[in-house]
Each structure stands twice: as C-alpha cells, then as structure tokens.
Short mmCIF file of C-alpha atoms and ligand atoms in Angstrom, two decimals:
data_model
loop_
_atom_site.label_atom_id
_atom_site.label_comp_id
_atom_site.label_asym_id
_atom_site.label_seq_id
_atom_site.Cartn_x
_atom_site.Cartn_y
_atom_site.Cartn_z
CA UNK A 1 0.00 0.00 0.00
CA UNK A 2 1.53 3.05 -1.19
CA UNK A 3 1.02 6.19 1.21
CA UNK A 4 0.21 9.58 -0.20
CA UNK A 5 0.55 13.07 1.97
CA UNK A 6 -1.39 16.39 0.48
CA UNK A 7 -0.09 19.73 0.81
CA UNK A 8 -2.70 22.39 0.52
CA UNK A 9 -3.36 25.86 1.01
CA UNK A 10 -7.09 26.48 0.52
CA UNK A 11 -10.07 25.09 -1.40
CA UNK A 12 -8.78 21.57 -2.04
CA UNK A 13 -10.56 20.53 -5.05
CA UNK A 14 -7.66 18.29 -6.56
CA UNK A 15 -7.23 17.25 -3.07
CA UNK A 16 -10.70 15.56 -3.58
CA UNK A 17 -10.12 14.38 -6.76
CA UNK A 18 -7.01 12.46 -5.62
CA UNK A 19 -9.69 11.08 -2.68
CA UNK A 20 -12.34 10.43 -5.18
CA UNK A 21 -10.17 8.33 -7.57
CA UNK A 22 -8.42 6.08 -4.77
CA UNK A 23 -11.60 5.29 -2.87
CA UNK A 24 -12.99 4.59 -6.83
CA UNK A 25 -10.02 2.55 -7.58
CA UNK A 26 -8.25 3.97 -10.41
CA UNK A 27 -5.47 4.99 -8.03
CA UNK A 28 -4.77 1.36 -6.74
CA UNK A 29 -3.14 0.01 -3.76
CA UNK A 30 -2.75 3.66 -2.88
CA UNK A 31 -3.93 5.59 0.82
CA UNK A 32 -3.83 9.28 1.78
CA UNK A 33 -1.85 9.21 5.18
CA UNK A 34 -1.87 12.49 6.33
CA UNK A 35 -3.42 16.27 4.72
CA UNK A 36 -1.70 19.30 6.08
CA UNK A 37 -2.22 22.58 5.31
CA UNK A 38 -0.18 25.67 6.06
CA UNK A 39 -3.06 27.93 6.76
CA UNK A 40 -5.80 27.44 9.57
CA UNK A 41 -9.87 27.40 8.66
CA UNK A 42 -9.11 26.44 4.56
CA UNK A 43 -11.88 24.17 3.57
CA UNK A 44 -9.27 21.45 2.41
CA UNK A 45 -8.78 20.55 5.80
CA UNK A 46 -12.39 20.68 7.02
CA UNK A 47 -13.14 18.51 3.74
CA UNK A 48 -10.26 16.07 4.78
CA UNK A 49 -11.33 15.39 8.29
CA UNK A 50 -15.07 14.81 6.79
CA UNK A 51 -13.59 12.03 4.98
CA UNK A 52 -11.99 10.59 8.08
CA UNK A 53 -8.33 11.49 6.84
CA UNK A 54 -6.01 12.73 9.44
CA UNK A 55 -5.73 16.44 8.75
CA UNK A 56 -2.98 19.00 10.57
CA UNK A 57 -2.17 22.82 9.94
CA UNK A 58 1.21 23.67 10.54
CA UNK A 59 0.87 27.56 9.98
CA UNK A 60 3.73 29.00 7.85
CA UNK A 61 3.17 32.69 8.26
CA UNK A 62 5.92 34.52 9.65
CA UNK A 63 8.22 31.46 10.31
CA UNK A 64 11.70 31.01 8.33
CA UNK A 65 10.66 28.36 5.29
CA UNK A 66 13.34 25.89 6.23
CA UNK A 67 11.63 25.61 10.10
CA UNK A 68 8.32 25.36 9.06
CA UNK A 69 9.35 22.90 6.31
CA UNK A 70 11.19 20.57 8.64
CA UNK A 71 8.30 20.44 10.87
CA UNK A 72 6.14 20.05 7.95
CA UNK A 73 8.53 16.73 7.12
CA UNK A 74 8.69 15.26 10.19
CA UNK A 75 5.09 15.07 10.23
CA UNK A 76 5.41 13.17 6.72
CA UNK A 77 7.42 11.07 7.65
CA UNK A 78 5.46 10.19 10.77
CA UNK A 79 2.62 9.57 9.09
CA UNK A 80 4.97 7.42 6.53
CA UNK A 81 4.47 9.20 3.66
CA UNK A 82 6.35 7.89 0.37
CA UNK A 83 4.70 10.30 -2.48
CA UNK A 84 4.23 14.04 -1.53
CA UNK A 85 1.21 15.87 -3.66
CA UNK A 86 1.12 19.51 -3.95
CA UNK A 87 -2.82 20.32 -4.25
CA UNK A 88 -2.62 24.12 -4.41
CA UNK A 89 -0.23 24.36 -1.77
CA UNK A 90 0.97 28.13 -2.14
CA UNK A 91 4.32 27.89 -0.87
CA UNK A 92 7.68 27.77 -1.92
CA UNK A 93 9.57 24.37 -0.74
CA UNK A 94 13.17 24.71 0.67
CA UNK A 95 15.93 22.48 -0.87
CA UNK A 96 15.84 21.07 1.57
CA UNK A 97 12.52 19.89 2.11
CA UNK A 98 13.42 18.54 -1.86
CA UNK A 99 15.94 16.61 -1.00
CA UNK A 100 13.96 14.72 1.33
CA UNK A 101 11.74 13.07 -1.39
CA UNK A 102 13.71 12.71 -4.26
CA UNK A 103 11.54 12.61 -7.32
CA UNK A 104 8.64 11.58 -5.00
CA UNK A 105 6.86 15.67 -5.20
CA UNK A 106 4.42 16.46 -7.27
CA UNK A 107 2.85 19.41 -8.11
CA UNK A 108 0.01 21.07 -10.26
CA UNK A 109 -0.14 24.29 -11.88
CA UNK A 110 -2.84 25.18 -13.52
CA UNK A 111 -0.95 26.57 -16.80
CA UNK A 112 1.43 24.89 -19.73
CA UNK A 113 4.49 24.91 -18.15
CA UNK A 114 7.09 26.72 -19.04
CA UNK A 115 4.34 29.23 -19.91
CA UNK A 116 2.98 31.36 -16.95
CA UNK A 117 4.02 29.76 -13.60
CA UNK A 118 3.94 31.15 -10.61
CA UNK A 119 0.33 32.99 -9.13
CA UNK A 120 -2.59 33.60 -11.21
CA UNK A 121 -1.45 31.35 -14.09
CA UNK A 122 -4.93 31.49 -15.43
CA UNK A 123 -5.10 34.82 -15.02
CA UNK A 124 -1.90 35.49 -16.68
CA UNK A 125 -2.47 33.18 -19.73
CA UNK A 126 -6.08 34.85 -20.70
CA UNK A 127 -4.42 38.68 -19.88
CA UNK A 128 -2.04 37.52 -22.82
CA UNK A 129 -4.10 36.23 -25.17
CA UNK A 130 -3.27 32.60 -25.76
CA UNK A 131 -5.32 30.58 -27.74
CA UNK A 132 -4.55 27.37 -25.53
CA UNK A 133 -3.68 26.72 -21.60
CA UNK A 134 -4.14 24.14 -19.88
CA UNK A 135 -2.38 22.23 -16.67
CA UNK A 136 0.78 20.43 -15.64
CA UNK A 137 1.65 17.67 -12.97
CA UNK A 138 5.52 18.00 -12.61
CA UNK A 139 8.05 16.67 -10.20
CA UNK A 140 8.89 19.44 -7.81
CA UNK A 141 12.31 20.78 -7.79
CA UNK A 142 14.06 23.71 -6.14
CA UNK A 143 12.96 25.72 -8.68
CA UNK A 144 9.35 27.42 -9.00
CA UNK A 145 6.92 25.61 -11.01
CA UNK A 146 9.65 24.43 -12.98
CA UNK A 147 10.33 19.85 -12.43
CA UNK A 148 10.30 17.16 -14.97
CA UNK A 149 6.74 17.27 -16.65
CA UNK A 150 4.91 14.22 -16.15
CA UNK A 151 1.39 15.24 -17.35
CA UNK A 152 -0.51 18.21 -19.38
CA UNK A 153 -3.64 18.68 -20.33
CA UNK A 154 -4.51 21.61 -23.03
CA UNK A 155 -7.66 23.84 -22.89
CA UNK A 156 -8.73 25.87 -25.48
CA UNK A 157 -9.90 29.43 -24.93
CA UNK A 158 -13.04 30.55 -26.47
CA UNK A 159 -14.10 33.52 -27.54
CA UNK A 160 -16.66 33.88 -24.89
CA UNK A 161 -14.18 33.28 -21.90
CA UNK A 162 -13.48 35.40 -19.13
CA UNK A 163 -10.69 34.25 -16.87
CA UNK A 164 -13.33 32.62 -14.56
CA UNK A 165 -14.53 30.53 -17.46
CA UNK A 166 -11.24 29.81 -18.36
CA UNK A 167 -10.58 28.58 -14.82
CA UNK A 168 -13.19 26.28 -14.49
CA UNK A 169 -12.55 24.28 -17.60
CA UNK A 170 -8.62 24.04 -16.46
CA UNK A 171 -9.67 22.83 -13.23
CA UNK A 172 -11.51 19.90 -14.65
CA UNK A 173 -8.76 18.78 -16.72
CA UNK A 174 -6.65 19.50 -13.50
CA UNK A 175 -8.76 16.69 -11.44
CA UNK A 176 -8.34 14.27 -14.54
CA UNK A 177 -4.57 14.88 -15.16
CA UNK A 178 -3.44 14.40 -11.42
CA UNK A 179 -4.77 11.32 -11.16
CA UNK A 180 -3.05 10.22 -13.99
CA UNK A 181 0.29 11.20 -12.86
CA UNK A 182 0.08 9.66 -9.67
CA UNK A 183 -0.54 6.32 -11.57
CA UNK A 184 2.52 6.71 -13.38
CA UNK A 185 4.68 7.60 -11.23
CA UNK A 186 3.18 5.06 -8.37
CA UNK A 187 3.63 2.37 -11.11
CA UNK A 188 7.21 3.31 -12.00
CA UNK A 189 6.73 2.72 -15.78
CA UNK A 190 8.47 5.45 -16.89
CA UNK A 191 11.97 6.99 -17.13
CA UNK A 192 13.25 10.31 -16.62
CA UNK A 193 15.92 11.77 -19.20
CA UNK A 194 16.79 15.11 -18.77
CA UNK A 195 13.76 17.01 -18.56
CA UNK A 196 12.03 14.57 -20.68
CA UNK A 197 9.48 11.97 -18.56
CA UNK A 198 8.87 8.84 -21.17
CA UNK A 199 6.07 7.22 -19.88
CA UNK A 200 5.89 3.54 -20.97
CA UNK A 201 6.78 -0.10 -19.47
CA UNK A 202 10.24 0.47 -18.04
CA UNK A 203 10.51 0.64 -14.33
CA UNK A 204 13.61 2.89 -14.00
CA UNK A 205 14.23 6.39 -13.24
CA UNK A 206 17.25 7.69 -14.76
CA UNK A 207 17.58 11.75 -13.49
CA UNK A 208 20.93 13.02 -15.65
CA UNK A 209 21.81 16.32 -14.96
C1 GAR B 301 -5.37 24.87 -8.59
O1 GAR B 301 -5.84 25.52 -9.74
C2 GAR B 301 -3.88 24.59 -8.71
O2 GAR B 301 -3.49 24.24 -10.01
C3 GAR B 301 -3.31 25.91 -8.29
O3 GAR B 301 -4.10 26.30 -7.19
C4 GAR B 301 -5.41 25.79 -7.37
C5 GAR B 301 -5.81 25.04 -6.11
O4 GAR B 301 -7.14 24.63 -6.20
N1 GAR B 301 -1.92 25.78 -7.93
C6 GAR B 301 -0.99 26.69 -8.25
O5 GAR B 301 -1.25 27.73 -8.82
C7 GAR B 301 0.42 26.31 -7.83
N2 GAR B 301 1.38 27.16 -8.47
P1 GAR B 301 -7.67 23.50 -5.24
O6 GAR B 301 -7.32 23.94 -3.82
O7 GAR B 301 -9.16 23.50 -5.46
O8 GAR B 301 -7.02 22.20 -5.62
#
C-alpha cells in the first residue's frame, strides 16, 4: 500500500479528486496518510477530516521556510508518507525539504508549463491572449513551477471566456490529469531523461543532470 501526503493551502478541489479516484479505484493500492495545510480554517482541511483522513495545519506565516518545512517533514514522515502531492499548496519548498523526497513531489499548476508559472497562471495566460492553456503535474524541484513534466492537459480558450470561465474548464482537466500522474509515477513505468518523462513499461528512473 503506497502512502500519499497532500499539501494544501485552501479550497482543495484536486485534493478531492485524488480522494475520489483512490476510494474509486483507479489509483490502486494507494492511501492518503496524512493532509496538512499551512493555513488554519481552509476548507481542504475541514473537507479532509469529513472524509476521516487525518488532517494537521502547521501555519507558515511569519516562520523562516526551512523551520516550518522541517516540521512540515517530520510530520510526513510520521505519518509514513512515500509520495508528496502539492494540491494548491501556495508555498515555496526549501531544498531542503526537496531533497527529502527525491523525485517523489508532485505538483500542479494550472498553466502549460514553461508558460505562466507562478500565481494567477490562469489569469496570466487569458491577460495575454493565448489561444490554448491548460495544466501540468511536474516533479517538484528547487525551482518554481519548474520539475520534470509528467502530465498536461490543453484547454482551449473561447471567444466567450473570461478568466473565470477559463478557470473552471482548467480545473476539470486539472482533477483528470493528477490522477493520472500519480498512476505513473506510483507504477514506476516510466523513465526520466533530462527534462524529458517517457512514460511507458520500463521501471527505472534515470535523473541526468
Ligand atoms: C489549482 O488551480 C492549482 O493548479 C493551483 O491552485 C489551485 C488550487 O485549487 N496551484 C498553483 O497555482 C500552484 N502554483 P484546489 O485547492 O481547489 O485544488
């Protein structure tokens, strides 16, 4: 039984999503251990202890990242986490919170990576006119919005969109696409080369710098 802990930082829709496909099966052998938040009161947590899941907040605010992330870690590993799912967690990891789980963080963003990361990708994509967004499930390096790609999803935008719109249609393909990643990378059947995630039968990971 693989163990999965969820970062989040607010609404925690892809947090259900991830809940909604194991308890459906088509995340299998998989469990969420533990779902912490860094902010009190966000309905990800409330929705996460509804379900039964253990849920903590470890508040971030004001604290040096490196101190919040180690207690953030430790409670991880308590809770014997082996795959570590960003679900709009809006916070920076340390390198050292990286180096814990090597190539076992994911994160979403709900843009085409390398296109618009950071905050407001949705808003940022529709402000500059793109014809197609969409989301990303990467690995989760030191770098912002910026590991080894193992999923996208494109949306079109429409000439009636507004970035709300826009939003809601990348958030369904967000809820799809995670749960896809997670089987791949739970499954192992791919390789890593470079940048480039091959997603197939072979049950290595091969990081070259
Ligand atoms: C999602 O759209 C996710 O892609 C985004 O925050 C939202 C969280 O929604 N994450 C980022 O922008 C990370 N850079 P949710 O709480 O309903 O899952």
């Amino acid at each position: 039984m693989k163990s999965l802990g969820i970062l989040l930082s607010g609404r925690g829709s892809n947090f259900v999503a991830i809940a909604d496909s194991i308890d459906a099966g088509r995340i299998p052998d998989a469990r969420i251990s533990v779902v912490i938040s860094n902010k009190a009161d966000v309905p990800g947590i409330a929705t996460a202890r509804a379900r039964g899941l253990t849920a903590l907040v470890i508040p971030s605010k004001g604290r040096p990242r490196e101190e919040h992330d180690r207690e953030v870690v430790g409670a991880l590993k308590q809770h014997g986490v082996g795959l570590v799912c960003l679900a709009g967690y809006m916070r920076l990891l340390s390198p050292w919170f990286v180096q814990q789980f090597p190539h076992r963080i994911l994160n979403i963003h709900p843009s085409l990576l390398p296109a618009f990361p950071g905050l407001e990708a949705q808003e940022q994509a529709f402000a500059y006119g793109v014809k197609v967004s969409g989301c990303t499930v990467h690995f989760v390096d030191e770098e912002l919005d910026h590991g080894a790609i193992i999923v996208q999803k494109t949306v079109p935008v429409l000439n009636g969109d507004d970035e709300h719109t826009l939003s809601a249609r990348i958030l369904e393909q967000e809820h799809i696409a995670y749960t896809e990643a997670i089987k791949i990378v739970l499954a192992g059947r791919f390789e890593v080369v470079g940048r480039r995630l091959v997603a197939g039968q072979k049950a290595e990971v091969r990081m070259q710098e």
